mmCIF file of C-alpha atoms in Angstrom:
data_model
loop_
_atom_site.group_PDB
_atom_site.id
_atom_site.type_symbol
_atom_site.label_atom_id
_atom_site.label_comp_id
_atom_site.label_asym_id
_atom_site.label_seq_id
_atom_site.Cartn_x
_atom_site.Cartn_y
_atom_site.Cartn_z
ATOM 1 C CA MET A 24 8.903 9.832 21.439
ATOM 2 C CA ALA A 25 8.169 7.953 18.226
ATOM 3 C CA VAL A 26 5.608 5.181 18.103
ATOM 4 C CA LYS A 27 6.406 2.189 15.918
ATOM 5 C CA ARG A 28 4.026 -0.514 14.670
ATOM 6 C CA LEU A 29 5.103 -4.106 15.259
ATOM 7 C CA GLN A 30 3.400 -7.131 13.699
ATOM 8 C CA PHE A 31 3.185 -10.691 14.977
ATOM 9 C CA THR A 32 1.500 -13.680 13.317
ATOM 10 C CA THR A 33 0.681 -17.212 14.354
ATOM 11 C CA GLU A 34 -1.396 -20.026 12.928
ATOM 12 C CA ILE A 35 -3.736 -21.833 15.296
ATOM 13 C CA ASN A 36 -5.412 -25.159 14.559
ATOM 14 C CA ALA A 37 -8.834 -23.993 15.722
ATOM 15 C CA PRO A 38 -11.729 -22.089 14.116
ATOM 16 C CA ALA A 39 -11.631 -18.278 14.256
ATOM 17 C CA GLU A 40 -14.745 -18.230 16.493
ATOM 18 C CA ASP A 41 -12.928 -20.338 19.100
ATOM 19 C CA VAL A 42 -9.720 -18.295 18.927
ATOM 20 C CA PHE A 43 -11.713 -15.057 19.240
ATOM 21 C CA GLN A 44 -13.678 -16.311 22.267
ATOM 22 C CA ILE A 45 -10.667 -17.829 24.033
ATOM 23 C CA MET A 46 -8.479 -14.782 23.403
ATOM 24 C CA LEU A 47 -10.977 -12.394 25.005
ATOM 25 C CA ALA A 48 -12.633 -14.523 27.735
ATOM 26 C CA PRO A 49 -11.510 -13.304 31.201
ATOM 27 C CA GLU A 50 -9.985 -16.570 32.478
ATOM 28 C CA SER A 51 -8.147 -17.609 29.309
ATOM 29 C CA TYR A 52 -7.085 -13.972 28.772
ATOM 30 C CA LYS A 53 -5.286 -14.106 32.149
ATOM 31 C CA GLU A 54 -3.593 -17.329 31.104
ATOM 32 C CA TRP A 55 -2.139 -16.216 27.762
ATOM 33 C CA THR A 56 -1.317 -12.659 28.870
ATOM 34 C CA SER A 57 0.783 -13.968 31.750
ATOM 35 C CA ALA A 58 3.579 -13.710 29.151
ATOM 36 C CA PHE A 59 3.269 -9.919 29.465
ATOM 37 C CA MET A 60 2.757 -9.781 33.233
ATOM 38 C CA GLU A 61 1.841 -12.644 35.532
ATOM 39 C CA GLY A 62 -1.570 -11.993 37.097
ATOM 40 C CA SER A 63 -2.618 -9.220 34.716
ATOM 41 C CA TYR A 64 -6.309 -8.930 33.858
ATOM 42 C CA TYR A 65 -8.868 -6.557 32.392
ATOM 43 C CA GLU A 66 -12.033 -4.817 33.507
ATOM 44 C CA GLY A 67 -14.623 -3.823 30.932
ATOM 45 C CA LYS A 68 -16.580 -5.190 27.999
ATOM 46 C CA TRP A 69 -15.408 -6.215 24.554
ATOM 47 C CA GLN A 70 -17.930 -4.029 22.761
ATOM 48 C CA GLN A 71 -17.242 -1.213 20.324
ATOM 49 C CA GLY A 72 -16.988 2.124 22.150
ATOM 50 C CA GLU A 73 -16.553 0.537 25.596
ATOM 51 C CA LYS A 74 -13.682 1.398 27.925
ATOM 52 C CA ILE A 75 -11.369 -1.375 29.056
ATOM 53 C CA ARG A 76 -8.828 -1.143 31.848
ATOM 54 C CA PHE A 77 -5.846 -3.501 31.408
ATOM 55 C CA LEU A 78 -4.479 -3.926 34.904
ATOM 56 C CA ALA A 79 -1.488 -5.250 36.803
ATOM 57 C CA PRO A 80 -2.282 -7.750 39.583
ATOM 58 C CA SER A 81 -2.430 -4.914 42.143
ATOM 59 C CA GLY A 82 -5.302 -3.325 40.202
ATOM 60 C CA ASP A 83 -3.890 0.182 40.553
ATOM 61 C CA GLU A 84 -1.468 0.249 37.566
ATOM 62 C CA GLY A 85 -2.138 -0.333 33.891
ATOM 63 C CA MET A 86 -3.518 1.006 30.633
ATOM 64 C CA LEU A 87 -6.761 2.829 29.931
ATOM 65 C CA SER A 88 -8.163 1.826 26.571
ATOM 66 C CA GLU A 89 -11.308 1.657 24.502
ATOM 67 C CA VAL A 90 -12.580 -0.770 21.905
ATOM 68 C CA ALA A 91 -12.231 1.275 18.713
ATOM 69 C CA GLU A 92 -13.711 -1.410 16.452
ATOM 70 C CA LEU A 93 -14.999 -4.929 16.905
ATOM 71 C CA ILE A 94 -16.196 -7.370 14.258
ATOM 72 C CA PRO A 95 -16.860 -10.677 16.071
ATOM 73 C CA ASN A 96 -14.533 -13.511 14.998
ATOM 74 C CA GLU A 97 -12.747 -11.216 12.491
ATOM 75 C CA PHE A 98 -11.214 -8.072 13.964
ATOM 76 C CA VAL A 99 -10.653 -6.166 17.212
ATOM 77 C CA SER A 100 -9.026 -2.735 17.442
ATOM 78 C CA ILE A 101 -8.024 -1.463 20.871
ATOM 79 C CA ARG A 102 -7.187 2.227 21.206
ATOM 80 C CA HIS A 103 -4.905 2.818 24.188
ATOM 81 C CA ILE A 104 -5.725 6.306 25.458
ATOM 82 C CA GLY A 105 -4.006 6.587 28.804
ATOM 83 C CA ALA A 106 -2.235 5.115 31.771
ATOM 84 C CA ILE A 107 -3.472 4.107 35.192
ATOM 85 C CA GLN A 108 -1.110 4.977 38.029
ATOM 86 C CA ASN A 109 -1.908 4.629 41.721
ATOM 87 C CA GLY A 110 -5.498 3.868 40.701
ATOM 88 C CA LYS A 111 -5.921 7.160 38.828
ATOM 89 C CA GLU A 112 -6.593 7.459 35.093
ATOM 90 C CA ASP A 113 -4.192 9.741 33.204
ATOM 91 C CA THR A 114 -5.073 10.758 29.646
ATOM 92 C CA THR A 115 -3.609 14.259 29.603
ATOM 93 C CA SER A 116 -0.063 14.281 31.016
ATOM 94 C CA ALA A 117 2.860 15.027 28.727
ATOM 95 C CA ALA A 118 4.135 11.471 29.226
ATOM 96 C CA VAL A 119 0.854 9.996 27.965
ATOM 97 C CA ARG A 120 0.457 12.494 25.117
ATOM 98 C CA GLU A 121 3.842 11.337 23.754
ATOM 99 C CA TRP A 122 2.378 7.952 22.761
ATOM 100 C CA ALA A 123 -1.426 8.125 22.957
ATOM 101 C CA PRO A 124 -3.419 7.093 21.155
ATOM 102 C CA ALA A 125 -1.694 3.815 20.380
ATOM 103 C CA TYR A 126 -3.434 0.892 18.722
ATOM 104 C CA GLU A 127 -3.411 -2.860 19.270
ATOM 105 C CA ASN A 128 -5.264 -4.721 16.514
ATOM 106 C CA TYR A 129 -6.175 -8.405 16.295
ATOM 107 C CA THR A 130 -7.116 -9.833 12.891
ATOM 108 C CA PHE A 131 -8.556 -13.365 12.682
ATOM 109 C CA ILE A 132 -8.188 -14.918 9.212
ATOM 110 C CA THR A 133 -9.771 -18.278 8.393
ATOM 111 C CA ILE A 134 -7.304 -20.628 6.700
ATOM 112 C CA PRO A 135 -7.666 -24.332 5.764
ATOM 113 C CA THR A 136 -5.969 -25.473 9.000
ATOM 114 C CA GLY A 137 -7.845 -23.070 11.301
ATOM 115 C CA THR A 138 -6.959 -19.440 11.983
ATOM 116 C CA ARG A 139 -4.137 -17.091 11.150
ATOM 117 C CA LEU A 140 -3.996 -14.498 13.912
ATOM 118 C CA VAL A 141 -2.255 -11.226 13.067
ATOM 119 C CA ILE A 142 -1.390 -8.728 15.792
ATOM 120 C CA ASP A 143 -0.480 -5.126 14.955
ATOM 121 C CA GLN A 144 0.842 -3.297 18.028
ATOM 122 C CA ASP A 145 1.947 0.322 18.362
ATOM 123 C CA VAL A 146 4.859 0.669 20.793
ATOM 124 C CA THR A 147 7.483 3.182 21.762
ATOM 125 C CA GLU A 148 11.129 2.216 21.335
ATOM 126 C CA GLN A 149 11.412 1.878 25.107
ATOM 127 C CA TYR A 150 8.962 -1.083 25.093
ATOM 128 C CA GLU A 151 9.770 -2.645 21.709
ATOM 129 C CA ARG A 152 11.988 -5.450 23.012
ATOM 130 C CA HIS A 153 9.672 -6.350 25.900
ATOM 131 C CA MET A 154 6.582 -6.365 23.672
ATOM 132 C CA THR A 155 8.313 -8.445 20.994
ATOM 133 C CA GLU A 156 9.358 -11.091 23.530
ATOM 134 C CA ALA A 157 5.995 -11.012 25.297
ATOM 135 C CA TRP A 158 3.961 -11.329 22.091
ATOM 136 C CA HIS A 159 6.014 -14.322 20.922
ATOM 137 C CA ALA A 160 5.482 -16.070 24.271
ATOM 138 C CA GLY A 161 1.859 -14.924 24.593
ATOM 139 C CA LEU A 162 0.873 -16.143 21.136
ATOM 140 C CA GLN A 163 2.493 -19.506 21.849
ATOM 141 C CA LYS A 164 0.427 -19.785 25.054
ATOM 142 C CA LEU A 165 -2.743 -18.719 23.225
ATOM 143 C CA LYS A 166 -2.085 -21.321 20.507
ATOM 144 C CA GLU A 167 -1.662 -24.045 23.163
ATOM 145 C CA ILE A 168 -4.883 -23.030 24.943
ATOM 146 C CA CYS A 169 -6.887 -22.951 21.709
ATOM 147 C CA GLU A 170 -5.517 -26.235 20.397
ATOM 148 C CA ARG A 171 -6.073 -28.230 23.594
ATOM 149 C CA LYS A 172 -9.811 -27.523 23.401
#
C-alpha cells in the first residue's frame, strides 16, 4: 500500500505563537479536529520524543504516534507508528507495517498578516479523500478559533 504526501496551507490573522498554542492545546484541539472525528482527543505531551495517542471518543480506537521533532512556534513533526484497536497498541501487524511510519508535519511561517500554516500529511490512497476534506474543514475551524481571540 503506497503512502502519499498531501499538503494543505492556510493563512491565519494571528501570530505564530498563538496559532501554535491554540492548535495544540487540549480544548481547542478538540474543537478544530472535530472536522476529522467529532469528540476526538489526544493523550500525551507535545514534547520531542514523547508518545501521543490520538483517540476516538470511545478512547479505545485511534493512532499511536510520537513527536519526532518540535520547535516551538515554528515546526511540529508527528511520526505515526501504530494503531490502537480495542484499547491495544499495534505497531507490528502487517496492516500497520504497510503504512507506518507516516508523518504529519505542521510548519508555522510568520507573514505580514500573521501566520501561514502548512500541513504535510502522509496518507494511504484509502484515506486520501477523507483527509483532504477533513483538513480543509479543520483548517477553516482552526483559523476561526485563532482569529476570534
